[in-house]
Coordinates of C-alpha atoms in Angstrom, one line a residue:
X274 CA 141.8 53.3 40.6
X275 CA 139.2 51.2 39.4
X276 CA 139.1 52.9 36.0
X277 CA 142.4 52.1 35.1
X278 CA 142.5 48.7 36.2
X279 CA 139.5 47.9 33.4
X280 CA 141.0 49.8 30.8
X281 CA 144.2 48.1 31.2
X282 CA 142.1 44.5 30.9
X283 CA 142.7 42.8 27.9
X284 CA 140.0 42.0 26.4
X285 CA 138.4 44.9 28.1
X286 CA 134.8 44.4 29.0
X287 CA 131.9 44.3 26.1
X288 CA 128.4 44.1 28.1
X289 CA 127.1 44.8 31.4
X290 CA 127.7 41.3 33.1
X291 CA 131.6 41.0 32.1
X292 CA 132.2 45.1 33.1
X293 CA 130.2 43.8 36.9
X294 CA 132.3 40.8 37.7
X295 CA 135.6 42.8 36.5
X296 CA 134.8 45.6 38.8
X297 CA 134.3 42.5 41.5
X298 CA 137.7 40.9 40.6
X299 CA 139.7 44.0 41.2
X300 CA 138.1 45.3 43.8
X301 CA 138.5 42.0 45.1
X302 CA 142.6 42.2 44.3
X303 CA 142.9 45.9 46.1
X304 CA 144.7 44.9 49.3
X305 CA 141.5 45.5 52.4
X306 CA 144.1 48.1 54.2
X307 CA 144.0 49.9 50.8
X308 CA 140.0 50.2 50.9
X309 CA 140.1 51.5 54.3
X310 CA 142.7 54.3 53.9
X311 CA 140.9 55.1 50.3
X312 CA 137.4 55.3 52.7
X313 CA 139.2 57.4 55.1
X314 CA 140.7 60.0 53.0
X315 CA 137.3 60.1 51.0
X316 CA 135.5 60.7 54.4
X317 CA 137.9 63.6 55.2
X318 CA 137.5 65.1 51.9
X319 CA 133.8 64.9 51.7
X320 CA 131.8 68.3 53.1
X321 CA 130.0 67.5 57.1
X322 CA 126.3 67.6 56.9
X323 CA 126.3 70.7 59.4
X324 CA 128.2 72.6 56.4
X325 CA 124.8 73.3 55.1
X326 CA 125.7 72.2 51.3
X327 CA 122.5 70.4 49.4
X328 CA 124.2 67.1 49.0
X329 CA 126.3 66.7 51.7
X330 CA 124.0 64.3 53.3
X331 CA 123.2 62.3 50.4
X332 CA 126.9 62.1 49.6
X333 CA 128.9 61.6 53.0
X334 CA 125.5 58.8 54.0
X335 CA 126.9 55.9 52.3
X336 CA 130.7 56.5 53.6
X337 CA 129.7 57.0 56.7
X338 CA 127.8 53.4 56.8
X339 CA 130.8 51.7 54.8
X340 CA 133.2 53.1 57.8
X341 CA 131.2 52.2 60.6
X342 CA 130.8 48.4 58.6
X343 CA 126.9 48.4 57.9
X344 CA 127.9 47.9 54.4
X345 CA 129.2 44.0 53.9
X346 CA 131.5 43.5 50.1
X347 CA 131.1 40.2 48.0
X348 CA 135.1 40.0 49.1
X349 CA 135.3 40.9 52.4
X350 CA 132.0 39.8 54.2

């Protein structure tokens, strides 16, 4: 979702700085019931840590922490 909102910027981003505060903008413009159904659906998706998988840990960790709100957003503090 992301993605396609920077490729559809015009000018599209050049260096490091302008592709950071575009990803801010529009992640600032998705709608904050949007982020949390997107964070849901992930979290369903995503293997449980009991499944036994390497890097089910490492990956489900920082959804886990975003759903239960110990991770605070430049938008949405």
């Amino acid at each position: 979702m992301l993605g396609r909102r920077i490729a559809a910027r015009q000018p599209p981003p050049t260096y490091l700085p302008e592709l950071r505060r575009a990803l801010l903008d529009e992640w600032c413009n998705i709608p904050e019931d949007q982020i949390d159904n997107l964070i849901l659906r992930m979290r369903r998706r995503l293997p449980s840590p009991h499944e036994g998988t390497l890097n089910s840990r490492r990956i489900a960790s920082p959804f886990v922490r975003l759903v239960e709100g110990e991770v605070a957003g430049p938008c949405h503090p």
